[in-house]
């Protein structure tokens, strides 16, 4: 049994210590906003926060999350109105939408550590997440919108 704090709720998880956090979140918790993309830590679709830092849930074993705070896209905002979520809509970022929860979680970690990033800092930080639809300019604009307080 592993104790993990997921979206502010303490949860005892019965899984092997090496189980990827992605499967704990999706299969054990039923929080399916975090997506499986590549399983190799190369695409970022599974990005969640571990103690406020963006991590690939597919590469983070349960034992690394035990006793730590995990935030998924569902935990970013109780009713989906986080400033980034609103900016994503305003900038019409999603096309297929598959990578967007990971993109938003990576952007939220960036803005937490650097509330006023430059365009170059946004591009560098977001390079860890792939968007196969190529909505990168919209992603940058959405993050800039939040950083500028719009």
Short mmCIF file of C-alpha atoms in Angstrom, two decimals:
data_model
loop_
_atom_site.label_atom_id
_atom_site.label_comp_id
_atom_site.label_asym_id
_atom_site.label_seq_id
_atom_site.Cartn_x
_atom_site.Cartn_y
_atom_site.Cartn_z
CA UNK A 1 0.00 0.00 0.00
CA UNK A 2 1.35 3.41 -0.95
CA UNK A 3 0.01 6.71 0.33
CA UNK A 4 -0.15 9.35 -2.39
CA UNK A 5 -1.77 12.77 -2.24
CA UNK A 6 -3.62 13.14 -5.54
CA UNK A 7 -5.31 16.46 -6.21
CA UNK A 8 -5.25 17.26 -2.50
CA UNK A 9 -6.76 13.93 -1.44
CA UNK A 10 -4.74 11.31 0.44
CA UNK A 11 -5.17 7.96 -1.25
CA UNK A 12 -3.87 4.52 -0.37
CA UNK A 13 -2.92 2.80 -3.62
CA UNK A 14 -2.47 -0.94 -3.87
CA UNK A 15 0.04 -1.35 -6.70
CA UNK A 16 3.62 -2.45 -7.19
CA UNK A 17 6.20 0.25 -6.29
CA UNK A 18 7.46 0.36 -9.90
CA UNK A 19 4.00 0.91 -11.39
CA UNK A 20 4.12 4.08 -13.49
CA UNK A 21 2.23 6.96 -11.89
CA UNK A 22 0.31 7.29 -15.16
CA UNK A 23 -1.42 3.95 -14.56
CA UNK A 24 -2.06 4.74 -10.89
CA UNK A 25 -3.78 7.98 -11.88
CA UNK A 26 -5.76 6.49 -14.79
CA UNK A 27 -6.53 2.94 -13.68
CA UNK A 28 -6.59 3.15 -9.89
CA UNK A 29 -8.01 6.66 -9.56
CA UNK A 30 -10.11 6.89 -12.73
CA UNK A 31 -8.59 10.28 -13.60
CA UNK A 32 -8.37 9.91 -17.36
CA UNK A 33 -7.43 13.49 -18.23
CA UNK A 34 -3.78 12.44 -18.03
CA UNK A 35 -3.07 10.71 -21.34
CA UNK A 36 -0.83 7.86 -22.43
CA UNK A 37 1.18 9.10 -25.39
CA UNK A 38 4.43 7.25 -25.92
CA UNK A 39 5.24 5.53 -22.62
CA UNK A 40 8.88 6.59 -23.01
CA UNK A 41 8.91 10.12 -21.62
CA UNK A 42 9.31 11.65 -25.05
CA UNK A 43 5.96 13.32 -25.80
CA UNK A 44 4.64 14.86 -22.57
CA UNK A 45 0.98 13.84 -22.98
CA UNK A 46 1.17 12.32 -19.49
CA UNK A 47 2.59 15.41 -17.74
CA UNK A 48 1.43 15.90 -14.14
CA UNK A 49 2.88 17.84 -11.22
CA UNK A 50 4.82 16.10 -8.48
CA UNK A 51 5.23 18.56 -5.61
CA UNK A 52 4.63 21.35 -8.13
CA UNK A 53 7.20 20.18 -10.69
CA UNK A 54 6.17 18.93 -14.13
CA UNK A 55 7.03 15.24 -14.55
CA UNK A 56 6.26 12.52 -17.06
CA UNK A 57 3.78 10.26 -15.28
CA UNK A 58 4.72 7.37 -17.58
CA UNK A 59 8.30 7.52 -16.27
CA UNK A 60 7.59 8.25 -12.60
CA UNK A 61 7.22 5.10 -10.50
CA UNK A 62 4.64 4.98 -7.75
CA UNK A 63 7.34 4.75 -5.08
CA UNK A 64 8.74 8.13 -6.22
CA UNK A 65 5.30 9.68 -5.66
CA UNK A 66 4.61 8.01 -2.32
CA UNK A 67 4.05 10.67 0.33
CA UNK A 68 4.19 13.44 -2.26
CA UNK A 69 1.58 15.72 -3.80
CA UNK A 70 0.46 14.81 -7.31
CA UNK A 71 -1.69 17.20 -9.32
CA UNK A 72 -3.40 16.10 -12.51
CA UNK A 73 -5.34 18.22 -14.98
CA UNK A 74 -8.47 17.44 -12.97
CA UNK A 75 -6.83 18.95 -9.89
CA UNK A 76 -5.63 22.13 -11.59
CA UNK A 77 -9.05 23.73 -11.17
CA UNK A 78 -12.20 22.40 -9.52
CA UNK A 79 -14.42 23.63 -12.35
CA UNK A 80 -12.05 23.93 -15.32
CA UNK A 81 -11.60 27.68 -15.12
CA UNK A 82 -7.89 27.90 -14.43
CA UNK A 83 -6.45 30.91 -16.29
CA UNK A 84 -4.54 28.58 -18.62
CA UNK A 85 -7.68 26.61 -19.42
CA UNK A 86 -9.50 29.84 -20.23
CA UNK A 87 -6.56 31.05 -22.36
CA UNK A 88 -6.47 27.72 -24.21
CA UNK A 89 -10.09 28.28 -25.19
CA UNK A 90 -9.60 31.95 -26.06
CA UNK A 91 -6.64 31.12 -28.32
CA UNK A 92 -8.41 28.06 -29.78
CA UNK A 93 -5.35 25.94 -29.02
CA UNK A 94 -6.69 22.39 -29.31
CA UNK A 95 -7.19 20.63 -32.58
CA UNK A 96 -7.31 16.95 -31.72
CA UNK A 97 -6.81 17.87 -28.05
CA UNK A 98 -5.00 14.70 -27.06
CA UNK A 99 -1.82 16.37 -25.78
CA UNK A 100 -3.51 19.40 -24.27
CA UNK A 101 -3.77 18.29 -20.64
CA UNK A 102 -0.03 17.61 -20.64
CA UNK A 103 0.63 20.93 -22.38
CA UNK A 104 -1.46 22.82 -19.82
CA UNK A 105 0.23 21.07 -16.90
CA UNK A 106 3.70 21.88 -18.30
CA UNK A 107 2.62 25.52 -18.84
CA UNK A 108 1.22 25.73 -15.29
CA UNK A 109 4.53 24.53 -13.84
CA UNK A 110 6.38 27.09 -15.97
CA UNK A 111 4.17 29.96 -14.81
CA UNK A 112 4.44 28.83 -11.19
CA UNK A 113 8.23 29.05 -11.33
CA UNK A 114 8.38 32.02 -13.74
CA UNK A 115 5.18 34.11 -13.81
CA UNK A 116 6.46 36.45 -16.57
CA UNK A 117 8.43 34.27 -19.01
CA UNK A 118 9.75 35.64 -22.27
CA UNK A 119 8.65 34.08 -25.53
CA UNK A 120 11.98 32.23 -25.70
CA UNK A 121 11.58 30.92 -22.15
CA UNK A 122 8.10 29.67 -23.03
CA UNK A 123 9.38 27.91 -26.14
CA UNK A 124 12.26 26.34 -24.20
CA UNK A 125 10.03 25.12 -21.36
CA UNK A 126 7.34 23.78 -23.66
CA UNK A 127 9.82 21.91 -25.88
CA UNK A 128 9.44 18.95 -23.51
CA UNK A 129 5.88 18.40 -24.81
CA UNK A 130 4.94 17.50 -28.37
CA UNK A 131 1.82 18.53 -30.27
CA UNK A 132 1.34 16.43 -33.38
CA UNK A 133 -1.22 18.94 -34.69
CA UNK A 134 1.42 21.69 -34.57
CA UNK A 135 -0.51 24.24 -32.52
CA UNK A 136 2.71 25.62 -31.01
CA UNK A 137 2.06 29.28 -31.94
CA UNK A 138 -1.34 29.11 -30.21
CA UNK A 139 0.17 27.43 -27.16
CA UNK A 140 2.74 30.22 -26.87
CA UNK A 141 0.03 32.89 -27.26
CA UNK A 142 -2.12 31.25 -24.58
CA UNK A 143 0.77 31.18 -22.11
CA UNK A 144 1.67 34.78 -22.96
CA UNK A 145 -1.97 35.76 -22.38
CA UNK A 146 -1.85 34.37 -18.84
CA UNK A 147 1.60 35.81 -18.13
CA UNK A 148 0.33 39.25 -19.19
CA UNK A 149 -2.68 38.92 -16.90
CA UNK A 150 -5.29 38.84 -19.66
#
